[in-house]
Amino acid sequence: MGDVPELDLSVGVVDLTADLVNIASESLHEDDIADAVERALSALPHLTVHRDGHSIVAATSLGRSERVVIAGHLDTVPENGNLPARLDGETLWGLGTCDMKGGVAVALKLAAELGAPVRDVTYVFYEAEEIAAEYNGLGRIAREHPEWLEGDFAILMEPSNAGVEAGCQGTMRADIRTSGERSHSARWWMGSNAIHKLGAALRTLDDYAPREVPIDGLVYREGLNAVGIRGGVSGNVIPDEAVLTVNFRFAPDRSEDDALAHLREVFAGYDLTVTDSAPGALPGLARPAAAAFIEAVGGQVGPKFGWTDVAKFTLLGIPAVNYGPGDPSFAHKADEHVPVAHLRSVHERLTRWLTP
Amino acid sequence: MGDVPELDLSVGVVDLTADLVNIASESLHEDDIADAVERALSALPHLTVHRDGHSIVAATSLGRSERVVIAGHLDTVPENGNLPARLDGETLWGLGTCDMKGGVAVALKLAAELGAPVRDVTYVFYEAEEIAAEYNGLGRIAREHPEWLEGDFAILMEPSNAGVEAGCQGTMRADIRTSGERSHSARWWMGSNAIHKLGAALRTLDDYAPREVPIDGLVYREGLNAVGIRGGVSGNVIPDEAVLTVNFRFAPDRSEDDALAHLREVFAGYDLTVTDSAPGALPGLARPAAAAFIEAVGGQVGPKFGWTDVAKFTLLGIPAVNYGPGDPSFAHKADEHVPVAHLRSVHERLTRWLTP
């Protein structure tokens, strides 16, 4: 164990983002950053701090009529030649600047600066969002300490170009497996070619007409795509197995069960196995807490196409939106970066919303 | 270096096959077996023996009007729990029994027993047939000592169910590569899916009507098949590249150039790269030396669908057939075996052909 890195929450939001980036925190290696966040928040007398694994929850207890949850994950994907953070004019570059230490920095600034917000606030900084769902810190808190997440409205600070993106689409991955019979490719008629049998499935994908689904004035956009294909034994063998992996992104008006039923219908007659699935989240913009937030930040609202942890709040019955600095297209890329303007804008708007 | 294993060529053909099987000789590890074969042949006064690497060539010099070449490879694929050799009733089991130490044993028996055959004979025992073409011992001799292979007719003792299989089909492998543009699968419309683009190529394969080609009274049977497919970046990325590997088995009336032109026509518009190619061999049954052999062994003649080293003799202008013990379907399999009846039949017929 090294020393706990110091985090000075009094620096500006850009410097704080850089400081967070410079505490490496690849998934499953969040010890240092969680220690630093816990120590910094514990020094603030207006917050009550809890810890679960490498996730930190800090809450005000002012008896306000409304409680909001502001959440962000502490982990990043693996380094990709993009550390340490580097400020170049109006852009901060580096691993996690966009996904999502910029959002974490904003939340930490709010936690430090707002001793008496007009709404009670629960800040959640959690581990292991970038890897398999079983490790997800927010999921673990929802299972083991759901009372820590109670609230009327939640903001997940995933990058959303500093605009509000509501709800999220669900995602389901499935393997479509064909089988045949091996033979030497010189005597191919003795066998049955599993790869050839995927041809019709690929054609189905090509012909697929995805829905565009209006909900609460937003238009979600479904998609059904191949994300993997594999097959083959060796260069002179008719292959007896081939697998096409598809990813179905579905609008939040479908449940996971509905989504699976749809996939089974589209690929009728194929052996289909779901390998991964996560529900969508309805935007819930009609709920009062959400409406007040959107009015306060004055932003246009768009639909969230990607899947995010807002779905976890939806499952807890809490309306939630994505609202954070950074363009999500640059997440997980070597040239990951966040515009300084996004950091300042999100920080200022949330401050205004929570300040009398 | 261990001691050179002794090979006693006076034992029966079944025992000799077993003795050869029990000298492990995976490709690139033919030292022991080549040493043993060289020593055994060098003890025979009627033969002149050459060595190149781990390939041995032994020839009679009787001044006959005709010279025949009898060839077999000494290497095997890797062991697969099928050593040592095991005789069970009328079947000899073990690695290489079929491909092709049974054939090698017959050739060694002929070399030892026929001091004055009616045709001059050149026996060729070569290394590294089972791996990449660059290592092939027969190919190396053809390049570096082509005079050792001079002859009017060649018999390659590849397993052919103890019947004559004439010529061989050519083989060509090609990669058909599609490209697209990556994007997150939640925003799939920002990208272009390379896997989807393979759909039409698979359909082409499904619709392909292969030729059946009569040559010298034999019917060759072409085939165009997928032997591999791959694509995919990760479960949430629209893939920007996909590769379909096809194997074209073509009748010996096409050259490799013709075969490639045909593939380019079939997959017009696709990026196509040949990764591997070998020419077919015309059966050449009309040539006098071939006709005499076929009459002598009294066998039905069939076409060889698979590719074999007979093509190397064809390139040298020597008509060649496949004729050896063993069912080629069991080559490279854990349950590789050879019927004792095949060993005896091939041994007896070749003896009869070469004896006054």
XYZ file of C-alpha atoms in Angstrom:
712
model
C 0.000 0.000 0.000
C 1.362 3.410 -0.941
C 0.445 6.627 0.853
C -3.072 7.889 0.282
C -2.847 10.598 -2.409
C -4.095 13.992 -1.202
C -6.996 15.558 -3.025
C -7.405 19.307 -2.549
C -11.058 20.070 -3.292
C -10.441 23.815 -3.177
C -8.661 23.898 -6.544
C -10.678 24.712 -9.670
C -12.729 22.054 -11.410
C -10.217 21.716 -14.260
C -7.270 21.192 -11.934
C -9.298 18.798 -9.834
C -10.157 16.756 -12.936
C -6.452 16.593 -13.803
C -5.588 15.558 -10.243
C -8.164 12.750 -10.417
C -6.870 11.617 -13.808
C -3.376 11.414 -12.343
C -4.504 8.926 -9.718
C -4.581 5.853 -11.973
C -7.730 3.846 -11.304
C -8.248 1.100 -13.853
C -11.197 -1.095 -12.892
C -10.369 -3.331 -9.899
C -7.522 -0.974 -8.972
C -9.527 1.843 -7.392
C -7.879 1.621 -3.925
C -5.885 4.837 -4.210
C -8.598 6.993 -5.692
C -11.254 5.689 -3.305
C -8.959 6.361 -0.328
C -8.287 9.894 -1.559
C -11.966 10.645 -2.157
C -12.966 9.193 1.209
C -10.338 11.231 3.059
C -11.281 14.464 1.294
C -15.002 14.029 1.908
C -14.572 12.934 5.518
C -12.955 16.297 6.221
C -16.211 18.062 5.336
C -18.401 18.437 8.446
C -21.681 18.780 6.539
C -21.422 15.302 5.012
C -21.968 11.831 6.388
C -19.639 9.407 4.632
C -20.117 5.676 4.008
C -17.817 3.256 2.245
C -18.493 -0.098 0.604
C -15.493 -1.716 -1.034
C -13.983 1.058 -3.126
C -17.203 3.013 -3.411
C -17.844 6.132 -1.330
C -21.234 7.641 -0.516
C -21.490 11.068 1.161
C -24.763 12.764 2.032
C -26.077 15.987 3.505
C -28.789 15.709 6.165
C -30.508 19.042 6.122
C -34.090 17.821 6.283
C -34.937 19.253 2.873
C -38.191 18.174 1.255
C -36.344 16.669 -1.690
C -33.181 14.585 -1.985
C -31.161 14.238 -5.171
C -28.454 11.685 -5.934
C -25.390 12.723 -7.937
C -23.314 9.758 -9.029
C -20.168 8.963 -10.971
C -17.782 6.060 -11.261
C -14.147 6.228 -10.187
C -12.682 3.601 -12.493
C -11.378 3.883 -16.045
C -10.581 1.505 -18.866
C -6.876 0.507 -19.142
C -4.286 3.139 -19.901
C -3.613 3.727 -23.573
C -0.599 6.024 -23.666
C -2.821 8.820 -22.361
C -1.481 9.544 -18.882
C -0.808 11.928 -17.196
C -3.428 14.606 -17.820
C -2.365 17.436 -20.118
C -4.084 20.806 -20.423
C -3.812 22.321 -23.884
C -5.659 25.621 -24.172
C -9.339 24.906 -23.684
C -9.044 21.117 -23.685
C -7.949 18.728 -20.979
C -6.541 15.485 -22.394
C -6.002 12.154 -20.732
C -7.468 8.850 -19.598
C -10.758 9.395 -17.820
C -11.052 13.121 -18.565
C -14.263 12.350 -20.408
C -15.304 9.021 -18.902
C -15.748 10.247 -16.283
C -13.391 12.002 -13.925
C -14.596 15.355 -15.238
C -18.046 14.500 -13.890
C -16.525 13.191 -10.658
C -14.596 16.453 -10.244
C -17.781 18.488 -10.630
C -19.549 16.329 -8.036
C -16.618 16.625 -5.604
C -16.598 20.413 -6.068
C -20.327 20.570 -5.290
C -19.818 18.358 -2.244
C -17.100 20.642 -0.926
C -18.680 23.975 -1.785
C -22.348 23.482 -1.008
C -22.673 23.280 2.756
C -26.384 24.057 2.641
C -27.867 23.149 -0.730
C -31.581 23.755 -1.274
C -32.065 20.042 -1.809
C -30.432 17.344 0.250
C -27.762 15.711 -1.866
C -26.279 12.217 -1.809
C -22.980 11.983 -3.686
C -22.033 8.525 -4.937
C -18.537 7.678 -6.200
C -18.405 4.051 -7.187
C -16.053 1.403 -8.456
C -15.923 -0.974 -11.396
C -18.348 0.440 -13.916
C -16.186 -0.390 -16.940
C -16.134 -4.155 -16.479
C -18.552 -7.036 -16.030
C -21.774 -6.095 -14.251
C -21.071 -8.359 -11.265
C -18.310 -5.982 -10.044
C -20.277 -2.759 -10.479
C -20.110 -0.721 -7.269
C -23.433 1.025 -7.855
C -25.096 -2.330 -8.372
C -23.566 -3.624 -5.157
C -24.781 -0.627 -3.160
C -28.251 -1.009 -4.691
C -28.294 -4.631 -3.511
C -26.630 -4.271 -0.112
C -27.336 -0.705 1.021
C -30.322 0.480 -1.024
C -31.124 3.035 1.712
C -27.950 4.948 0.767
C -29.447 5.599 -2.655
C -32.865 6.846 -1.593
C -33.863 10.001 -3.400
C -36.405 11.759 -5.581
C -34.170 12.179 -8.595
C -30.740 11.073 -9.726
C -28.111 12.557 -11.986
C -25.513 10.210 -13.435
C -22.537 12.253 -14.537
C -21.715 10.177 -17.618
C -20.419 12.309 -20.498
C -23.332 13.813 -22.379
C -21.746 16.863 -23.986
C -22.856 18.920 -21.003
C -26.452 18.459 -22.079
C -29.183 16.380 -20.527
C -29.751 12.902 -21.953
C -32.728 11.168 -20.510
C -33.319 7.481 -19.874
C -31.258 4.985 -21.768
C -31.737 2.215 -24.242
C -31.407 -1.392 -23.199
C -28.785 -3.695 -24.625
C -28.781 -7.413 -25.274
C -26.082 -9.551 -26.808
C -26.832 -12.966 -28.225
C -24.869 -15.686 -29.954
C -26.462 -17.248 -33.009
C -24.861 -20.602 -33.514
C -25.033 -22.811 -36.574
C -23.803 -26.362 -36.728
C -22.831 -28.685 -39.523
C -20.539 -31.612 -40.041
C -16.800 -31.605 -40.545
C -15.173 -33.086 -43.586
C -12.035 -32.518 -45.603
C -12.593 -29.523 -47.873
C -11.410 -31.623 -50.840
C -14.417 -33.874 -50.191
C -16.736 -31.103 -49.060
C -19.874 -32.999 -50.063
C -19.227 -35.390 -47.172
C -19.771 -32.518 -44.722
C -22.125 -29.651 -44.030
C -20.818 -26.098 -43.810
C -21.837 -24.191 -40.677
C -20.408 -20.895 -41.971
C -22.549 -21.005 -45.101
C -25.602 -21.325 -42.849
C -24.895 -17.908 -41.328
C -25.519 -16.269 -44.695
C -29.260 -16.000 -44.144
C -28.754 -14.564 -40.654
C -26.476 -11.847 -42.044
C -29.054 -11.084 -44.673
C -31.660 -10.753 -41.938
C -29.441 -8.153 -40.269
C -28.978 -6.303 -43.518
C -32.732 -6.231 -44.129
C -33.649 -5.330 -40.552
C -35.650 -2.132 -40.192
C -35.034 -0.774 -36.687
C -37.764 1.151 -34.888
C -37.603 4.805 -33.960
C -39.618 5.177 -30.789
C -40.976 8.471 -29.421
C -41.238 8.568 -25.613
C -41.833 11.752 -23.548
C -41.058 13.809 -26.632
C -37.689 12.080 -27.219
C -36.983 9.721 -30.095
C -35.077 6.567 -29.222
C -33.411 4.712 -32.049
C -33.071 0.976 -31.933
C -30.410 -1.038 -33.700
C -29.601 -4.686 -34.374
C -26.031 -5.302 -35.408
C -23.409 -7.964 -35.755
C -20.558 -7.269 -33.369
C -18.679 -10.526 -33.885
C -18.466 -13.540 -36.128
C -16.268 -16.577 -35.926
C -15.964 -20.013 -37.410
C -13.442 -22.356 -38.947
C -11.361 -25.354 -37.939
C -8.440 -25.172 -40.321
C -7.768 -24.228 -43.896
C -8.808 -27.593 -45.310
C -11.763 -28.540 -43.128
C -15.447 -27.869 -43.707
C -16.390 -26.173 -40.423
C -18.984 -27.757 -38.164
C -19.691 -24.664 -36.074
C -19.998 -20.934 -36.605
C -21.153 -18.177 -34.289
C -22.577 -14.769 -35.062
C -22.768 -12.371 -32.123
C -25.411 -9.679 -32.390
C -26.057 -6.680 -30.199
C -29.618 -5.426 -29.935
C -30.044 -1.893 -28.619
C -33.669 -1.465 -27.687
C -35.812 1.493 -26.733
C -36.921 1.649 -23.093
C -40.508 0.788 -23.968
C -39.363 -2.830 -24.316
C -38.469 -4.940 -21.295
C -35.579 -7.399 -21.537
C -38.154 -10.168 -21.980
C -39.756 -8.256 -24.836
C -36.369 -7.712 -26.402
C -35.529 -11.406 -26.225
C -38.898 -12.388 -27.687
C -38.217 -10.005 -30.561
C -34.761 -11.468 -31.195
C -36.187 -14.992 -31.189
C -38.761 -13.922 -33.730
C -36.201 -12.220 -35.978
C -33.892 -15.241 -35.862
C -36.570 -17.904 -35.848
C -35.110 -21.338 -36.480
C -31.640 -20.418 -35.211
C -29.983 -21.589 -32.027
C -29.854 -18.312 -30.065
C -28.264 -17.775 -26.647
C -28.297 -14.507 -24.724
C -24.837 -13.762 -23.335
C -25.446 -10.337 -21.811
C -28.445 -8.152 -21.163
C -29.307 -4.915 -19.405
C -32.669 -3.161 -19.288
C -33.309 0.292 -20.645
C -34.541 3.186 -18.536
C -37.575 5.266 -19.305
C -36.780 8.975 -19.374
C -39.343 9.761 -16.670
C -39.312 13.405 -17.657
C -42.898 13.850 -16.515
C -41.906 13.366 -12.872
C -41.762 16.646 -10.924
C -38.164 16.260 -9.711
C -36.911 15.655 -13.245
C -38.921 18.500 -14.689
C -37.544 20.955 -12.127
C -33.978 19.907 -12.892
C -34.369 20.272 -16.600
C -35.910 23.668 -16.232
C -33.093 24.735 -13.904
C -30.233 23.681 -16.166
C -32.081 25.231 -19.081
C -30.867 22.580 -21.447
C -32.376 20.848 -24.357
C -33.047 17.227 -23.502
C -32.071 14.400 -25.795
C -32.511 10.645 -25.559
C -29.592 8.545 -24.317
C -28.854 5.910 -26.939
C -26.136 4.086 -25.048
C -26.734 2.039 -21.961
C -25.716 3.623 -18.678
C -26.184 3.000 -14.986
C -29.260 5.259 -14.988
C -31.095 1.973 -15.501
C -30.041 0.974 -11.958
C -31.847 4.015 -10.549
C -34.891 3.255 -12.662
C -34.993 -0.235 -11.161
C -35.000 1.436 -7.713
C -37.917 3.624 -8.805
C -35.834 6.822 -9.000
C -36.066 8.919 -12.160
C -32.592 9.613 -13.464
C -30.833 11.473 -16.240
C -27.346 11.516 -17.716
C -25.713 14.887 -17.412
C -21.979 15.324 -17.581
C -19.031 16.991 -19.285
C -17.373 15.394 -22.298
C -18.306 13.958 -25.662
C -19.034 10.245 -25.183
C -17.579 9.485 -28.631
C -14.116 9.972 -27.122
C -14.640 7.639 -24.197
C -12.234 4.658 -24.235
C -10.072 6.240 -26.901
C -6.414 7.171 -26.851
C -7.364 10.778 -27.623
C -9.847 11.002 -24.766
C -10.392 14.584 -23.662
C -12.894 16.968 -22.134
C -13.568 20.595 -23.083
C -12.866 22.988 -20.236
C -16.106 24.742 -21.172
C -18.064 21.564 -20.387
C -16.496 21.260 -16.957
C -17.303 24.882 -16.117
C -20.816 24.783 -17.551
C -21.906 21.640 -15.722
C -20.341 22.887 -12.504
C -22.060 26.271 -12.738
C -25.487 24.955 -13.673
C -25.602 22.360 -10.948
C -24.388 24.941 -8.455
C -27.163 27.294 -9.527
C -29.777 24.514 -9.249
C -28.700 23.614 -5.721
C -28.094 27.127 -4.401
C -30.822 29.364 -2.922
C 21.631 -37.579 -30.469
C 20.392 -41.039 -29.562
C 21.533 -44.222 -31.260
C 20.233 -44.769 -34.768
C 17.233 -47.113 -34.487
C 17.714 -50.364 -36.379
C 15.237 -51.181 -39.134
C 15.068 -54.819 -40.132
C 13.673 -54.881 -43.678
C 13.306 -58.672 -43.622
C 10.279 -58.623 -41.307
C 6.797 -58.693 -42.857
C 5.193 -55.518 -44.178
C 2.835 -55.251 -41.196
C 5.632 -55.523 -38.643
C 7.747 -53.114 -40.643
C 4.904 -50.589 -40.653
C 4.647 -50.921 -36.874
C 8.419 -50.512 -36.510
C 8.280 -47.313 -38.574
C 5.336 -45.988 -36.564
C 7.332 -46.555 -33.386
C 10.105 -44.265 -34.588
C 8.351 -40.956 -33.833
C 8.833 -38.559 -36.726
C 6.696 -35.473 -36.393
C 7.519 -32.950 -39.117
C 10.904 -31.274 -38.506
C 11.887 -34.182 -36.233
C 12.696 -36.792 -38.865
C 16.350 -37.276 -37.842
C 15.889 -40.723 -36.305
C 13.708 -42.202 -38.996
C 15.837 -40.781 -41.810
C 18.976 -42.181 -40.179
C 17.352 -45.601 -39.822
C 16.092 -45.651 -43.415
C 19.440 -44.490 -44.763
C 21.343 -47.149 -42.827
C 18.976 -49.940 -43.888
C 19.088 -48.977 -47.575
C 22.847 -48.424 -47.613
C 23.273 -52.060 -46.647
C 21.661 -53.150 -49.932
C 24.306 -53.553 -52.662
C 21.894 -53.089 -55.580
C 20.965 -49.545 -54.541
C 22.742 -46.219 -54.814
C 21.730 -44.012 -51.886
C 21.612 -40.195 -51.706
C 20.637 -38.013 -48.821
C 19.446 -34.429 -48.717
C 18.525 -33.121 -45.281
C 16.303 -35.819 -43.843
C 15.237 -37.148 -47.203
C 16.687 -40.355 -48.630
C 16.750 -41.383 -52.301
C 17.819 -44.897 -53.323
C 17.932 -46.127 -56.913
C 18.688 -49.264 -58.901
C 20.934 -48.860 -61.968
C 20.123 -51.848 -64.139
C 19.923 -50.057 -67.474
C 16.252 -50.891 -67.911
C 14.350 -49.084 -70.655
C 11.981 -47.558 -68.127
C 12.445 -45.995 -64.675
C 9.707 -45.594 -62.107
C 9.742 -43.458 -58.973
C 8.090 -44.729 -55.793
C 7.782 -42.031 -53.147
C 6.495 -41.516 -49.637
C 7.006 -39.042 -46.834
C 8.582 -39.961 -43.509
C 6.943 -37.335 -41.301
C 3.649 -37.382 -39.458
C 1.387 -34.843 -37.844
C 1.833 -34.464 -34.057
C 1.077 -37.377 -31.786
C -2.494 -37.585 -30.566
C -2.477 -40.316 -27.936
C -1.971 -42.846 -30.731
C 1.521 -44.217 -30.121
C 2.911 -46.871 -30.113
C 1.475 -48.964 -32.933
C -1.032 -51.620 -31.908
C -2.115 -54.613 -34.014
C -5.678 -55.674 -33.348
C -6.764 -58.557 -35.569
C -6.732 -57.321 -39.154
C -6.087 -53.658 -38.311
C -2.917 -51.846 -37.373
C -3.588 -48.730 -35.297
C -1.377 -45.768 -34.581
C 0.028 -42.446 -35.736
C 1.184 -42.657 -39.332
C -0.144 -46.154 -40.014
C -2.331 -44.635 -42.712
C -0.513 -41.391 -43.532
C 1.802 -42.856 -44.612
C 4.179 -45.244 -42.952
C 2.194 -48.171 -44.384
C 3.129 -46.939 -47.841
C 6.713 -46.319 -46.742
C 6.922 -49.878 -45.401
C 5.747 -51.288 -48.733
C 8.346 -49.219 -50.596
C 11.111 -50.306 -48.208
C 10.078 -53.949 -48.648
C 10.252 -53.577 -52.438
C 13.642 -51.886 -52.156
C 15.008 -54.744 -50.071
C 13.412 -57.635 -51.939
C 13.692 -56.636 -55.579
C 17.349 -56.847 -56.521
C 16.573 -56.993 -60.231
C 13.194 -55.427 -60.962
C 12.019 -55.342 -64.567
C 11.974 -51.536 -64.419
C 14.629 -49.432 -62.791
C 13.211 -48.002 -59.577
C 14.012 -44.848 -57.642
C 12.725 -44.938 -54.068
C 12.170 -41.559 -52.438
C 11.594 -41.144 -48.692
C 11.208 -37.486 -47.862
C 10.729 -35.137 -44.976
C 8.217 -32.463 -43.987
C 5.185 -33.125 -46.125
C 2.688 -32.289 -43.378
C 3.727 -28.674 -42.864
C 4.229 -25.502 -44.884
C 5.342 -26.126 -48.463
C 8.704 -24.414 -47.976
C 9.940 -27.344 -45.844
C 8.742 -30.114 -48.150
C 11.582 -32.538 -48.832
C 10.247 -33.620 -52.224
C 10.007 -29.999 -53.271
C 13.578 -29.394 -52.153
C 14.880 -32.380 -54.102
C 12.931 -31.240 -57.180
C 14.623 -27.839 -56.909
C 18.142 -28.892 -55.920
C 18.605 -32.422 -57.316
C 15.976 -32.815 -60.047
C 18.130 -35.517 -61.672
C 17.405 -37.798 -58.680
C 13.733 -37.762 -59.643
C 14.069 -38.542 -63.325
C 11.670 -41.225 -64.456
C 8.880 -42.254 -66.786
C 6.221 -42.667 -64.159
C 5.792 -41.993 -60.444
C 3.754 -43.590 -57.707
C 3.085 -41.544 -54.598
C 2.152 -43.895 -51.805
C -0.403 -41.611 -50.160
C -3.347 -43.546 -48.708
C -5.864 -44.294 -51.439
C -7.654 -47.330 -50.043
C -5.212 -49.551 -51.938
C -6.736 -48.364 -55.198
C -5.313 -46.079 -57.830
C -6.283 -42.406 -57.645
C -5.039 -40.402 -60.556
C -3.946 -36.796 -60.738
C -5.132 -34.435 -58.074
C -7.230 -31.333 -57.776
C -5.626 -27.976 -57.130
C -6.323 -25.930 -54.053
C -6.424 -22.205 -53.458
C -7.234 -20.324 -50.301
C -8.230 -16.692 -50.370
C -9.266 -14.095 -47.834
C -12.245 -11.948 -48.719
C -12.021 -8.825 -46.641
C -14.719 -6.251 -46.058
C -14.173 -2.932 -44.390
C -16.424 -0.444 -42.713
C -16.185 2.152 -40.013
C -16.165 1.655 -36.277
C -18.696 3.264 -34.016
C -20.318 2.509 -30.714
C -23.061 -0.061 -31.290
C -25.504 2.210 -29.401
C -24.934 4.789 -32.166
C -24.553 2.255 -34.952
C -25.691 4.718 -37.639
C -22.411 6.579 -37.146
C -20.517 3.512 -38.417
C -20.610 0.967 -41.190
C -20.735 -2.728 -40.391
C -18.081 -4.857 -42.118
C -19.647 -8.122 -40.939
C -22.989 -7.298 -42.532
C -21.161 -6.813 -45.818
C -20.090 -10.466 -45.792
C -23.716 -11.546 -46.099
C -23.716 -11.331 -49.868
C -20.432 -13.259 -50.096
C -21.876 -16.084 -48.008
C -24.919 -16.106 -50.217
C -22.651 -16.398 -53.232
C -21.093 -19.485 -51.662
C -24.494 -20.952 -50.932
C -25.610 -20.398 -54.514
C -22.366 -21.595 -56.093
C -22.757 -24.488 -58.516
C -19.430 -26.339 -58.646
C -18.324 -28.031 -61.843
C -17.954 -31.764 -62.318
C -15.179 -32.213 -64.851
C -14.519 -35.404 -66.827
C -10.842 -35.923 -67.703
C -9.375 -39.192 -69.052
C -12.589 -40.948 -68.069
C -12.439 -39.714 -64.452
C -14.790 -37.147 -62.982
C -13.207 -34.463 -60.831
C -15.472 -32.540 -58.503
C -14.755 -28.946 -57.701
C -15.828 -27.148 -54.552
C -15.839 -23.623 -53.191
C -16.278 -23.421 -49.454
C -15.873 -21.157 -46.482
C -13.241 -22.565 -44.144
C -13.029 -19.583 -41.807
C -14.746 -16.365 -40.869
C -13.791 -13.736 -38.365
C -14.710 -10.233 -37.398
C -15.516 -8.103 -34.394
C -13.791 -5.617 -32.143
C -15.766 -5.910 -28.928
C -19.317 -6.475 -27.844
C -20.334 -2.837 -28.210
C -18.458 -1.761 -31.329
C -19.624 -1.802 -34.936
C -16.792 -3.743 -36.587
C -14.700 -2.094 -39.275
C -13.214 -5.292 -40.691
C -14.330 -8.840 -41.365
C -12.616 -11.660 -43.201
C -14.082 -14.686 -44.899
C -11.581 -17.387 -45.849
C -12.593 -19.599 -48.741
C -10.974 -22.725 -50.117
C -11.396 -23.447 -53.803
C -10.688 -27.021 -54.888
C -10.329 -27.004 -58.639
C -10.129 -29.700 -61.281
C -6.732 -30.138 -62.969
C -7.972 -28.645 -66.232
C -7.613 -25.227 -64.577
C -4.223 -23.681 -63.888
C -3.705 -21.673 -60.714
C -4.083 -18.520 -62.816
C -7.387 -19.784 -64.179
C -8.532 -20.636 -60.681
C -7.692 -17.164 -59.409
C -9.450 -15.513 -62.348
C -12.513 -17.593 -61.539
C -12.449 -16.584 -57.858
C -12.130 -12.923 -58.814
C -15.134 -13.282 -61.069
C -17.223 -15.048 -58.434
C -16.343 -12.437 -55.801
C -16.310 -9.435 -58.093
C -16.224 -6.220 -56.115
C -14.648 -7.785 -53.040
C -11.126 -7.288 -51.775
C -9.664 -10.760 -52.367
C -6.178 -11.956 -51.409
C -4.771 -15.403 -52.158
C -3.046 -16.818 -49.092
C -2.145 -20.271 -50.361
C -2.250 -22.049 -53.676
C -1.112 -25.325 -55.233
C -1.709 -26.549 -58.759
C -3.641 -29.668 -59.627
C -2.165 -32.557 -61.548
C -3.667 -34.024 -64.706
C -4.183 -37.776 -64.415
C -2.033 -38.455 -67.479
C -3.543 -41.916 -67.802
C -3.030 -41.909 -71.551
C 0.741 -42.032 -71.140
C 2.171 -45.514 -71.762
C 3.934 -45.869 -68.406
C 0.765 -45.031 -66.523
C -1.383 -47.298 -68.623
C 0.949 -50.254 -68.054
C 0.901 -49.716 -64.306
C -2.843 -49.525 -64.123
C -3.247 -52.646 -66.153
C -0.704 -54.448 -63.958
C -2.310 -53.605 -60.647
C -5.675 -54.457 -62.148
C -7.392 -51.743 -60.184
C -10.197 -49.450 -60.923
C -8.925 -45.912 -61.210
C -10.613 -43.000 -59.492
C -9.883 -39.297 -59.431
C -7.927 -37.838 -56.486
C -9.996 -35.047 -55.002
C -7.482 -33.915 -52.402
C -4.225 -32.218 -53.217
C -1.101 -34.360 -52.975
C 2.542 -34.171 -53.946
C 1.752 -35.889 -57.263
C 1.478 -32.310 -58.518
C 5.226 -31.952 -57.947
C 5.890 -34.817 -60.385
C 3.511 -33.306 -62.899
C 5.483 -30.067 -62.761
C 8.595 -32.136 -63.578
C 6.757 -33.668 -66.550
C 6.390 -37.105 -64.938
C 2.952 -38.731 -64.923
C 2.085 -39.793 -61.395
C -0.650 -41.551 -59.469
C -1.561 -41.963 -55.834
C -1.544 -45.579 -54.763
C -1.203 -46.610 -51.161
C -2.679 -48.513 -48.241
C -5.112 -46.846 -45.859
C -8.331 -44.857 -45.975
C -7.414 -41.168 -46.245
C -10.437 -40.250 -44.116
C -8.520 -41.484 -41.081
C -5.375 -39.494 -41.760
C -4.599 -36.969 -38.978
C -7.112 -38.533 -36.637
C -6.640 -40.058 -33.218
C -8.088 -43.318 -34.507
C -5.722 -43.501 -37.463
C -5.275 -47.056 -38.705
C -4.528 -49.164 -41.749
C -6.116 -52.478 -42.753
C -3.583 -55.304 -42.904
C -5.267 -56.351 -46.159
C -4.307 -53.013 -47.737
C -0.668 -53.421 -46.763
C -0.520 -56.920 -48.208
C -2.431 -56.073 -51.377
C -0.336 -53.041 -52.303
C 2.865 -54.934 -51.520
C 1.858 -57.928 -53.643
C 0.630 -55.945 -56.636
C 3.666 -53.725 -56.849
C 5.910 -56.781 -56.484
C 4.074 -58.470 -59.320
C 4.372 -55.353 -61.516
C 8.122 -55.110 -60.970
C 8.974 -58.829 -61.114
C 9.675 -60.727 -64.344
